[in-house]
Amino acid sequence: MTSQLIDGFGRVHRDLRISVTDRCNFRCTYCMPQEGMKWQPREDLLTFEEIERVATILVQRFGIKAIRLTGGEPTVRANLAVLVAKLAALNVDLAMTTNGVTLPLLAPSLRQAGLRRINISLDSLQPDRFHEITRRDELTRVLEGIHSAVQAGFAPVKINVVVIKGFNDDEIVDFAHFGREFGVVVRFIEFMPLDADEDWSNDKVLTQAEILAELSHTFELQPLDRTSAPASRWRYADGGGEIGVVASVSQSFCDSCDRVRITADGQFRNCLFATEETDVRALLRQAASDDEIAAALQRSVSAKWAGHSINKVHFIRPVRSMSEIGG
Ligand code: SAM
Ligand code: SF4
């Protein structure tokens, strides 16, 4: 390692999120429109070799320690295990965020290829509501996917629940029971203004404080130290496991952010809410040297802003929605 990816505020970046596709087999209301989503042409997506090259530069030159694969839905990218094996060889903490629906088929092969951790998104345990959110009738299959991930040896398996006030906030305690029963870590995520339909408003955000208040009627919770992950964590006092809350809106964790992202079409983003990107795909395809690519990545991180401004008048919503950035 020759240097670190440090921004102007002294934050060292060690966590890389790679979106491997913008396509998805679900259409979650808070993420994608039902119809009319324009997919990137296939030739615009980075190849596995291109992803491997950028990831190698980031790991070997800048000490990136964790890589998380995302999308769109990462498992719709053909032969994903081949990419997993390439990235696993970099010896990083390799994880994936998925809607879980293909895990009954893929969990064992991904595990064997070297994937270490899995986060599965699930926003309702009620079939009708699950359908209303995802516009797909696949709750049973996702639950099977969670089971397959646990069986394949992923530990911990984390369940991401986006909470929308007045919609699924009555399931918080149900999810806590689910996590305790199935030995998975449930993480509640505050709804962020990155939905394709631009339907977000502040009054739809159930805040971390409200989530904890709801849980504390039923469970005694004790705070745990924060890791580099974005979630604040608590353990159940009775030893029933832990839960987390990702409070991106009410308690932004920008001060300690160590994340950078690459979109499926090869654009490097220094923030989830960035309005500017660095075109790594162009550099790769113009035969730029590793030094030139590394310099462009460092320049991007140097220009990172202090933090997002959700709820402030000067907040500018990124043009891309969550499904195009990857979360
Ligand atoms: N398809 C995969 C999945 O659903 O897990 C990976 C991509 S998805 C964009 C990554 C994460 O972003 C998921 O946990 C999803 O729930 C979350 N997400 C999507 N839109 C969101 C929004 N508007 N606010 C908060 N989280 C969101
Ligand atoms: Fe697809 Fe994930 Fe977005 Fe749902 S949250 S539409 S599964 S990318």
mmCIF file of C-alpha atoms and ligand atoms in Angstrom:
data_model
loop_
_atom_site.group_PDB
_atom_site.id
_atom_site.type_symbol
_atom_site.label_atom_id
_atom_site.label_comp_id
_atom_site.label_asym_id
_atom_site.label_seq_id
_atom_site.Cartn_x
_atom_site.Cartn_y
_atom_site.Cartn_z
ATOM 1 C CA MET A 1 0.000 0.000 0.000
ATOM 2 C CA THR A 2 1.455 3.376 -0.962
ATOM 3 C CA SER A 3 -1.129 5.793 0.412
ATOM 4 C CA GLN A 4 -4.646 6.193 1.757
ATOM 5 C CA LEU A 5 -7.779 7.697 0.284
ATOM 6 C CA ILE A 6 -8.069 10.751 2.556
ATOM 7 C CA ASP A 7 -10.428 13.655 1.984
ATOM 8 C CA GLY A 8 -10.061 17.292 3.000
ATOM 9 C CA PHE A 9 -11.649 16.570 6.396
ATOM 10 C CA GLY A 10 -9.158 13.824 7.300
ATOM 11 C CA ARG A 11 -11.572 10.941 6.719
ATOM 12 C CA VAL A 12 -9.794 7.801 5.529
ATOM 13 C CA HIS A 13 -11.821 5.728 3.063
ATOM 14 C CA ARG A 14 -11.641 1.959 3.453
ATOM 15 C CA ASP A 15 -15.028 0.708 2.303
ATOM 16 C CA LEU A 16 -15.904 0.230 -1.381
ATOM 17 C CA ARG A 17 -19.428 -0.439 -2.693
ATOM 18 C CA ILE A 18 -19.558 -1.852 -6.200
ATOM 19 C CA SER A 19 -22.804 -1.913 -8.132
ATOM 20 C CA VAL A 20 -22.586 -4.761 -10.632
ATOM 21 C CA THR A 21 -25.837 -4.034 -12.481
ATOM 22 C CA ASP A 22 -28.615 -1.450 -12.515
ATOM 23 C CA ARG A 23 -31.171 -4.141 -13.412
ATOM 24 C CA CYS A 24 -33.495 -5.690 -10.866
ATOM 25 C CA ASN A 25 -36.104 -8.436 -10.628
ATOM 26 C CA PHE A 26 -38.099 -6.347 -8.076
ATOM 27 C CA ARG A 27 -39.579 -2.862 -8.367
ATOM 28 C CA CYS A 28 -39.592 -1.585 -4.776
ATOM 29 C CA THR A 29 -41.735 1.541 -4.570
ATOM 30 C CA TYR A 30 -39.139 3.469 -2.539
ATOM 31 C CA CYS A 31 -36.405 2.685 -5.041
ATOM 32 C CA MET A 32 -37.643 2.145 -8.623
ATOM 33 C CA PRO A 33 -40.643 3.177 -10.695
ATOM 34 C CA GLN A 34 -42.988 0.342 -11.704
ATOM 35 C CA GLU A 35 -42.255 0.937 -15.358
ATOM 36 C CA GLY A 36 -40.129 3.143 -17.510
ATOM 37 C CA MET A 37 -36.784 2.476 -15.843
ATOM 38 C CA LYS A 38 -34.182 2.742 -18.583
ATOM 39 C CA TRP A 39 -31.457 0.102 -18.160
ATOM 40 C CA GLN A 40 -27.882 0.939 -19.043
ATOM 41 C CA PRO A 41 -26.872 -0.708 -22.329
ATOM 42 C CA ARG A 42 -24.901 -3.863 -21.527
ATOM 43 C CA GLU A 43 -21.754 -2.578 -23.172
ATOM 44 C CA ASP A 44 -21.780 0.375 -20.768
ATOM 45 C CA LEU A 45 -21.545 -1.890 -17.704
ATOM 46 C CA LEU A 46 -18.053 -2.582 -16.408
ATOM 47 C CA THR A 47 -16.856 -6.086 -17.247
ATOM 48 C CA PHE A 48 -15.698 -8.345 -14.415
ATOM 49 C CA GLU A 49 -12.098 -7.713 -15.520
ATOM 50 C CA GLU A 50 -12.621 -3.945 -15.360
ATOM 51 C CA ILE A 51 -14.221 -4.197 -11.904
ATOM 52 C CA GLU A 52 -11.340 -6.381 -10.751
ATOM 53 C CA ARG A 53 -8.789 -3.859 -12.011
ATOM 54 C CA VAL A 54 -10.308 -0.846 -10.221
ATOM 55 C CA ALA A 55 -10.877 -2.879 -7.056
ATOM 56 C CA THR A 56 -7.263 -4.060 -7.127
ATOM 57 C CA ILE A 57 -5.997 -0.476 -7.435
ATOM 58 C CA LEU A 58 -8.203 0.585 -4.524
ATOM 59 C CA VAL A 59 -7.148 -2.337 -2.329
ATOM 60 C CA GLN A 60 -3.456 -2.482 -3.142
ATOM 61 C CA ARG A 61 -2.708 1.250 -3.422
ATOM 62 C CA PHE A 62 -5.166 2.719 -0.952
ATOM 63 C CA GLY A 63 -5.793 0.000 1.608
ATOM 64 C CA ILE A 64 -9.493 -0.520 0.956
ATOM 65 C CA LYS A 65 -10.488 -3.237 3.444
ATOM 66 C CA ALA A 66 -14.129 -4.009 2.662
ATOM 67 C CA ILE A 67 -16.002 -4.488 -0.598
ATOM 68 C CA ARG A 68 -19.766 -4.817 -0.819
ATOM 69 C CA LEU A 69 -21.482 -5.906 -4.027
ATOM 70 C CA THR A 70 -24.810 -4.307 -4.758
ATOM 71 C CA GLY A 71 -27.069 -3.187 -7.611
ATOM 72 C CA GLY A 72 -29.844 -3.033 -8.874
ATOM 73 C CA GLU A 73 -30.043 -6.620 -7.827
ATOM 74 C CA PRO A 74 -26.486 -8.029 -7.896
ATOM 75 C CA THR A 75 -27.625 -11.628 -8.336
ATOM 76 C CA VAL A 76 -29.233 -10.910 -11.709
ATOM 77 C CA ARG A 77 -25.748 -10.342 -13.132
ATOM 78 C CA ALA A 78 -24.830 -13.615 -14.861
ATOM 79 C CA ASN A 79 -21.993 -15.661 -13.374
ATOM 80 C CA LEU A 80 -21.701 -13.453 -10.307
ATOM 81 C CA ALA A 81 -19.694 -16.158 -8.509
ATOM 82 C CA VAL A 82 -16.877 -15.612 -11.033
ATOM 83 C CA LEU A 83 -16.585 -11.972 -9.942
ATOM 84 C CA VAL A 84 -16.870 -12.978 -6.283
ATOM 85 C CA ALA A 85 -13.913 -15.339 -6.695
ATOM 86 C CA LYS A 86 -11.808 -12.593 -8.332
ATOM 87 C CA LEU A 87 -12.556 -10.124 -5.527
ATOM 88 C CA ALA A 88 -12.185 -12.724 -2.780
ATOM 89 C CA ALA A 89 -8.585 -13.180 -3.965
ATOM 90 C CA LEU A 90 -7.949 -9.570 -2.831
ATOM 91 C CA ASN A 91 -8.456 -10.780 0.736
ATOM 92 C CA VAL A 92 -10.973 -8.148 1.803
ATOM 93 C CA ASP A 93 -14.155 -8.364 3.858
ATOM 94 C CA LEU A 94 -16.378 -9.263 0.903
ATOM 95 C CA ALA A 95 -20.136 -8.785 1.327
ATOM 96 C CA MET A 96 -23.263 -8.442 -0.804
ATOM 97 C CA THR A 97 -26.615 -6.704 -0.415
ATOM 98 C CA THR A 98 -29.454 -8.539 -2.154
ATOM 99 C CA ASN A 99 -33.227 -8.774 -2.193
ATOM 100 C CA GLY A 100 -32.671 -12.461 -1.376
ATOM 101 C CA VAL A 101 -35.015 -13.949 -3.953
ATOM 102 C CA THR A 102 -32.345 -15.931 -5.818
ATOM 103 C CA LEU A 103 -30.467 -17.081 -2.710
ATOM 104 C CA PRO A 104 -32.218 -20.473 -2.515
ATOM 105 C CA LEU A 105 -30.277 -21.232 -5.728
ATOM 106 C CA LEU A 106 -27.140 -19.149 -5.335
ATOM 107 C CA ALA A 107 -26.213 -18.986 -1.631
ATOM 108 C CA PRO A 108 -23.982 -22.104 -1.589
ATOM 109 C CA SER A 109 -22.029 -21.224 -4.759
ATOM 110 C CA LEU A 110 -21.483 -17.613 -3.677
ATOM 111 C CA ARG A 111 -20.248 -18.789 -0.312
ATOM 112 C CA GLN A 112 -17.928 -21.273 -1.984
ATOM 113 C CA ALA A 113 -16.591 -18.547 -4.291
ATOM 114 C CA GLY A 114 -15.491 -16.564 -1.218
ATOM 115 C CA LEU A 115 -18.368 -14.235 -0.343
ATOM 116 C CA ARG A 116 -18.170 -13.701 3.424
ATOM 117 C CA ARG A 117 -21.270 -11.785 4.430
ATOM 118 C CA ILE A 118 -24.805 -11.176 3.139
ATOM 119 C CA ASN A 119 -27.325 -8.397 3.800
ATOM 120 C CA ILE A 120 -30.863 -9.208 2.692
ATOM 121 C CA SER A 121 -33.475 -6.488 2.179
ATOM 122 C CA LEU A 122 -36.965 -7.280 3.470
ATOM 123 C CA ASP A 123 -39.476 -4.606 4.383
ATOM 124 C CA SER A 124 -42.578 -6.553 5.346
ATOM 125 C CA LEU A 125 -43.401 -9.957 6.784
ATOM 126 C CA GLN A 126 -46.973 -9.647 5.500
ATOM 127 C CA PRO A 127 -47.557 -11.118 2.010
ATOM 128 C CA ASP A 128 -49.920 -8.377 0.768
ATOM 129 C CA ARG A 129 -47.733 -5.589 1.990
ATOM 130 C CA PHE A 130 -44.590 -7.288 0.650
ATOM 131 C CA HIS A 131 -46.295 -7.356 -2.744
ATOM 132 C CA GLU A 132 -47.315 -3.727 -2.448
ATOM 133 C CA ILE A 133 -43.712 -2.676 -1.764
ATOM 134 C CA THR A 134 -41.818 -4.902 -4.193
ATOM 135 C CA ARG A 135 -44.584 -5.302 -6.820
ATOM 136 C CA ARG A 136 -43.659 -8.988 -6.746
ATOM 137 C CA ASP A 137 -45.262 -11.964 -5.008
ATOM 138 C CA GLU A 138 -42.042 -13.443 -3.657
ATOM 139 C CA LEU A 139 -42.136 -13.246 0.148
ATOM 140 C CA THR A 140 -41.952 -17.016 0.559
ATOM 141 C CA ARG A 141 -38.935 -17.223 -1.715
ATOM 142 C CA VAL A 142 -37.133 -14.394 0.111
ATOM 143 C CA LEU A 143 -37.748 -16.141 3.438
ATOM 144 C CA GLU A 144 -36.310 -19.308 1.882
ATOM 145 C CA GLY A 145 -33.386 -17.195 0.701
ATOM 146 C CA ILE A 146 -32.703 -16.027 4.270
ATOM 147 C CA HIS A 147 -32.803 -19.638 5.416
ATOM 148 C CA SER A 148 -30.443 -20.672 2.574
ATOM 149 C CA ALA A 149 -27.974 -17.925 3.503
ATOM 150 C CA VAL A 150 -27.873 -19.082 7.119
ATOM 151 C CA GLN A 151 -27.556 -22.724 6.000
ATOM 152 C CA ALA A 152 -24.718 -21.854 3.612
ATOM 153 C CA GLY A 153 -22.741 -20.533 6.576
ATOM 154 C CA PHE A 154 -22.988 -16.769 6.134
ATOM 155 C CA ALA A 155 -22.689 -15.200 9.583
ATOM 156 C CA PRO A 156 -24.048 -12.870 10.563
ATOM 157 C CA VAL A 157 -26.873 -12.629 8.025
ATOM 158 C CA LYS A 158 -28.281 -9.097 8.264
ATOM 159 C CA ILE A 159 -31.813 -8.094 7.274
ATOM 160 C CA ASN A 160 -32.245 -4.501 6.050
ATOM 161 C CA VAL A 161 -35.706 -3.050 6.706
ATOM 162 C CA VAL A 162 -36.510 0.362 5.212
ATOM 163 C CA VAL A 163 -39.114 1.869 7.536
ATOM 164 C CA ILE A 164 -41.703 4.232 6.067
ATOM 165 C CA LYS A 165 -43.919 6.073 8.532
ATOM 166 C CA GLY A 166 -47.570 5.106 8.280
ATOM 167 C CA PHE A 167 -46.758 2.185 5.994
ATOM 168 C CA ASN A 168 -44.693 -0.564 7.624
ATOM 169 C CA ASP A 169 -43.796 1.008 10.981
ATOM 170 C CA ASP A 170 -46.324 -1.269 12.695
ATOM 171 C CA GLU A 171 -43.993 -4.234 11.951
ATOM 172 C CA ILE A 172 -40.948 -3.082 13.929
ATOM 173 C CA VAL A 173 -41.589 -5.386 16.863
ATOM 174 C CA ASP A 174 -42.529 -8.256 14.483
ATOM 175 C CA PHE A 175 -39.171 -7.836 12.752
ATOM 176 C CA ALA A 176 -37.361 -7.829 16.088
ATOM 177 C CA HIS A 177 -39.054 -11.129 16.987
ATOM 178 C CA PHE A 178 -38.178 -12.479 13.525
ATOM 179 C CA GLY A 179 -34.496 -11.609 13.986
ATOM 180 C CA ARG A 180 -34.364 -13.209 17.415
ATOM 181 C CA GLU A 181 -36.112 -16.364 16.226
ATOM 182 C CA PHE A 182 -34.024 -16.890 13.086
ATOM 183 C CA GLY A 183 -30.675 -15.744 14.492
ATOM 184 C CA VAL A 184 -30.285 -12.869 12.017
ATOM 185 C CA VAL A 185 -29.413 -9.239 12.726
ATOM 186 C CA VAL A 186 -32.250 -6.861 11.803
ATOM 187 C CA ARG A 187 -31.230 -3.329 10.811
ATOM 188 C CA PHE A 188 -33.893 -0.655 10.429
ATOM 189 C CA ILE A 189 -33.048 1.946 7.779
ATOM 190 C CA GLU A 190 -34.463 5.467 7.688
ATOM 191 C CA PHE A 191 -36.183 6.222 4.379
ATOM 192 C CA MET A 192 -33.888 8.409 2.233
ATOM 193 C CA PRO A 193 -34.720 10.841 -0.601
ATOM 194 C CA LEU A 194 -33.305 8.584 -3.309
ATOM 195 C CA ASP A 195 -36.551 7.007 -4.517
ATOM 196 C CA ALA A 196 -37.027 7.103 -8.290
ATOM 197 C CA ASP A 197 -40.592 8.420 -7.985
ATOM 198 C CA GLU A 198 -39.449 11.372 -5.830
ATOM 199 C CA ASP A 199 -42.178 10.573 -3.341
ATOM 200 C CA TRP A 200 -39.964 11.073 -0.285
ATOM 201 C CA SER A 201 -40.919 13.629 2.323
ATOM 202 C CA ASN A 202 -39.571 14.187 5.792
ATOM 203 C CA ASP A 203 -42.852 13.167 7.424
ATOM 204 C CA LYS A 204 -42.435 9.651 5.971
ATOM 205 C CA VAL A 205 -39.168 9.145 7.864
ATOM 206 C CA LEU A 206 -39.491 7.155 11.067
ATOM 207 C CA THR A 207 -36.442 8.316 12.993
ATOM 208 C CA GLN A 208 -34.002 6.244 15.014
ATOM 209 C CA ALA A 209 -35.459 7.737 18.228
ATOM 210 C CA GLU A 210 -38.966 6.662 17.207
ATOM 211 C CA ILE A 211 -37.786 3.177 16.222
ATOM 212 C CA LEU A 212 -36.040 2.717 19.575
ATOM 213 C CA ALA A 213 -39.048 4.034 21.486
ATOM 214 C CA GLU A 214 -41.243 1.461 19.743
ATOM 215 C CA LEU A 215 -38.819 -1.383 20.498
ATOM 216 C CA SER A 216 -38.343 -0.379 24.115
ATOM 217 C CA HIS A 217 -42.026 -1.093 24.896
ATOM 218 C CA THR A 218 -41.253 -4.780 24.337
ATOM 219 C CA PHE A 219 -37.496 -5.278 24.754
ATOM 220 C CA GLU A 220 -34.740 -4.042 27.021
ATOM 221 C CA LEU A 221 -31.912 -2.811 24.809
ATOM 222 C CA GLN A 222 -28.309 -2.001 25.681
ATOM 223 C CA PRO A 223 -26.116 0.129 23.369
ATOM 224 C CA LEU A 224 -23.142 -1.493 21.684
ATOM 225 C CA ASP A 225 -20.009 0.218 20.336
ATOM 226 C CA ARG A 226 -20.338 1.401 16.795
ATOM 227 C CA THR A 227 -18.210 -0.371 14.173
ATOM 228 C CA SER A 228 -17.261 1.215 10.829
ATOM 229 C CA ALA A 229 -20.678 0.025 9.557
ATOM 230 C CA PRO A 230 -23.286 2.787 9.255
ATOM 231 C CA ALA A 231 -25.654 1.205 11.789
ATOM 232 C CA SER A 232 -25.871 2.162 15.456
ATOM 233 C CA ARG A 233 -26.222 -1.094 17.376
ATOM 234 C CA TRP A 234 -27.974 -2.425 20.476
ATOM 235 C CA ARG A 235 -28.082 -5.831 22.120
ATOM 236 C CA TYR A 236 -31.089 -7.393 23.761
ATOM 237 C CA ALA A 237 -30.476 -7.474 27.510
ATOM 238 C CA ASP A 238 -31.769 -11.071 27.632
ATOM 239 C CA GLY A 239 -29.062 -12.255 25.186
ATOM 240 C CA GLY A 240 -31.442 -12.579 22.218
ATOM 241 C CA GLY A 241 -28.969 -11.067 19.733
ATOM 242 C CA GLU A 242 -28.630 -7.530 18.410
ATOM 243 C CA ILE A 243 -30.427 -4.965 16.266
ATOM 244 C CA GLY A 244 -29.197 -1.918 14.361
ATOM 245 C CA VAL A 245 -30.541 1.351 13.023
ATOM 246 C CA VAL A 246 -29.111 3.189 10.016
ATOM 247 C CA ALA A 247 -30.116 6.764 10.814
ATOM 248 C CA SER A 248 -28.896 8.403 7.628
ATOM 249 C CA VAL A 249 -31.506 11.161 7.800
ATOM 250 C CA SER A 250 -32.020 12.035 11.470
ATOM 251 C CA GLN A 251 -28.438 11.483 12.654
ATOM 252 C CA SER A 252 -26.200 11.622 9.631
ATOM 253 C CA PHE A 253 -22.949 9.730 10.132
ATOM 254 C CA CYS A 254 -21.106 11.773 7.494
ATOM 255 C CA ASP A 255 -18.382 12.757 10.016
ATOM 256 C CA SER A 256 -17.142 9.178 10.121
ATOM 257 C CA CYS A 257 -18.022 8.150 6.553
ATOM 258 C CA ASP A 258 -15.384 5.876 5.031
ATOM 259 C CA ARG A 259 -17.295 4.805 1.893
ATOM 260 C CA VAL A 260 -16.726 5.237 -1.820
ATOM 261 C CA ARG A 261 -18.826 3.768 -4.619
ATOM 262 C CA ILE A 262 -18.594 2.610 -8.215
ATOM 263 C CA THR A 263 -21.775 2.450 -10.257
ATOM 264 C CA ALA A 264 -22.486 -0.380 -12.688
ATOM 265 C CA ASP A 265 -21.516 1.910 -15.569
ATOM 266 C CA GLY A 266 -18.173 2.674 -14.006
ATOM 267 C CA GLN A 267 -18.729 6.060 -12.371
ATOM 268 C CA PHE A 268 -16.813 6.630 -9.125
ATOM 269 C CA ARG A 269 -18.862 8.465 -6.454
ATOM 270 C CA ASN A 270 -17.330 9.932 -3.308
ATOM 271 C CA CYS A 271 -20.747 10.144 -1.548
ATOM 272 C CA LEU A 272 -24.149 8.461 -1.767
ATOM 273 C CA PHE A 273 -25.590 11.923 -2.398
ATOM 274 C CA ALA A 274 -22.799 13.142 -4.704
ATOM 275 C CA THR A 275 -23.906 15.227 -7.655
ATOM 276 C CA GLU A 276 -20.629 14.735 -9.527
ATOM 277 C CA GLU A 277 -18.915 11.511 -10.597
ATOM 278 C CA THR A 278 -15.521 10.475 -11.952
ATOM 279 C CA ASP A 279 -15.684 8.504 -15.184
ATOM 280 C CA VAL A 280 -13.476 5.504 -14.376
ATOM 281 C CA ARG A 281 -14.919 3.506 -17.273
ATOM 282 C CA ALA A 282 -13.589 6.076 -19.730
ATOM 283 C CA LEU A 283 -10.137 5.863 -18.141
ATOM 284 C CA LEU A 284 -10.201 2.060 -18.257
ATOM 285 C CA ARG A 285 -11.274 2.010 -21.887
ATOM 286 C CA GLN A 286 -8.788 4.696 -22.938
ATOM 287 C CA ALA A 287 -5.966 2.469 -21.667
ATOM 288 C CA ALA A 288 -5.095 4.769 -18.753
ATOM 289 C CA SER A 289 -2.298 3.505 -16.522
ATOM 290 C CA ASP A 290 -2.907 2.364 -12.928
ATOM 291 C CA ASP A 291 -1.169 5.576 -11.797
ATOM 292 C CA GLU A 292 -3.582 7.716 -13.808
ATOM 293 C CA ILE A 293 -6.621 5.849 -12.498
ATOM 294 C CA ALA A 294 -5.338 6.040 -8.911
ATOM 295 C CA ALA A 295 -4.740 9.795 -9.273
ATOM 296 C CA ALA A 296 -8.304 10.316 -10.537
ATOM 297 C CA LEU A 297 -9.744 8.342 -7.610
ATOM 298 C CA GLN A 298 -7.675 10.318 -5.105
ATOM 299 C CA ARG A 299 -8.740 13.619 -6.712
ATOM 300 C CA SER A 300 -12.389 12.625 -6.361
ATOM 301 C CA VAL A 301 -12.017 11.743 -2.670
ATOM 302 C CA SER A 302 -10.051 14.938 -1.966
ATOM 303 C CA ALA A 303 -13.033 16.912 -3.278
ATOM 304 C CA LYS A 304 -15.563 15.135 -1.018
ATOM 305 C CA TRP A 305 -17.892 17.459 0.838
ATOM 306 C CA ALA A 306 -18.371 17.471 4.623
ATOM 307 C CA GLY A 307 -21.756 15.786 4.453
ATOM 308 C CA HIS A 308 -25.164 15.635 2.847
ATOM 309 C CA SER A 309 -27.748 18.369 3.489
ATOM 310 C CA ILE A 310 -31.050 16.465 3.557
ATOM 311 C CA ASN A 311 -33.687 18.734 5.104
ATOM 312 C CA LYS A 312 -31.694 21.880 4.320
ATOM 313 C CA VAL A 313 -32.832 24.291 1.621
ATOM 314 C CA HIS A 314 -29.651 23.841 -0.391
ATOM 315 C CA PHE A 315 -30.012 20.006 -0.589
ATOM 316 C CA ILE A 316 -29.713 18.865 -4.201
ATOM 317 C CA ARG A 317 -31.183 15.460 -4.909
ATOM 318 C CA PRO A 318 -28.781 13.329 -6.986
ATOM 319 C CA VAL A 319 -30.012 12.579 -10.506
ATOM 320 C CA ARG A 320 -29.565 8.850 -9.951
ATOM 321 C CA SER A 321 -31.990 6.900 -7.782
ATOM 322 C CA MET A 322 -30.926 4.327 -5.179
ATOM 323 C CA SER A 323 -31.170 1.426 -7.633
ATOM 324 C CA GLU A 324 -28.617 3.126 -9.882
ATOM 325 C CA ILE A 325 -26.217 3.920 -7.035
ATOM 326 C CA GLY A 326 -26.553 0.757 -4.992
ATOM 327 C CA GLY A 327 -27.089 1.976 -1.443
HETATM 328 N N1 SAM B 1 -31.281 -5.045 -4.740
HETATM 329 C C1 SAM B 1 -30.500 -5.129 -3.569
HETATM 330 C C2 SAM B 1 -31.357 -4.990 -2.335
HETATM 331 O O1 SAM B 1 -32.507 -4.592 -2.439
HETATM 332 O O2 SAM B 1 -30.843 -5.275 -1.272
HETATM 333 C C3 SAM B 1 -29.326 -4.164 -3.530
HETATM 334 C C4 SAM B 1 -29.578 -2.771 -4.007
HETATM 335 S S1 SAM B 1 -30.655 -1.795 -2.994
HETATM 336 C C5 SAM B 1 -30.646 -0.269 -3.862
HETATM 337 C C6 SAM B 1 -29.603 -1.514 -1.584
HETATM 338 C C7 SAM B 1 -30.327 -1.082 -0.320
HETATM 339 O O3 SAM B 1 -30.876 0.206 -0.514
HETATM 340 C C8 SAM B 1 -31.469 -1.982 0.095
HETATM 341 O O4 SAM B 1 -31.297 -2.372 1.452
HETATM 342 C C9 SAM B 1 -32.692 -1.109 -0.048
HETATM 343 O O5 SAM B 1 -33.690 -1.433 0.891
HETATM 344 C C10 SAM B 1 -32.101 0.256 0.207
HETATM 345 N N2 SAM B 1 -32.894 1.364 -0.331
HETATM 346 C C11 SAM B 1 -33.382 1.495 -1.569
HETATM 347 N N3 SAM B 1 -34.045 2.668 -1.705
HETATM 348 C C12 SAM B 1 -33.977 3.295 -0.484
HETATM 349 C C13 SAM B 1 -34.452 4.533 0.032
HETATM 350 N N4 SAM B 1 -35.127 5.402 -0.722
HETATM 351 N N5 SAM B 1 -34.179 4.836 1.334
HETATM 352 C C14 SAM B 1 -33.468 3.973 2.107
HETATM 353 N N6 SAM B 1 -32.978 2.802 1.663
HETATM 354 C C15 SAM B 1 -33.232 2.459 0.398
HETATM 355 FE FE1 SF4 B 2 -34.415 -3.786 -6.629
HETATM 356 FE FE2 SF4 B 2 -33.123 -3.574 -4.339
HETATM 357 FE FE3 SF4 B 2 -34.244 -1.418 -5.469
HETATM 358 FE FE4 SF4 B 2 -35.807 -3.281 -4.466
HETATM 359 S S1 SF4 B 2 -34.338 -2.014 -3.304
HETATM 360 S S2 SF4 B 2 -36.035 -2.315 -6.491
HETATM 361 S S3 SF4 B 2 -34.666 -5.115 -4.857
HETATM 362 S S4 SF4 B 2 -32.567 -2.570 -6.267
#
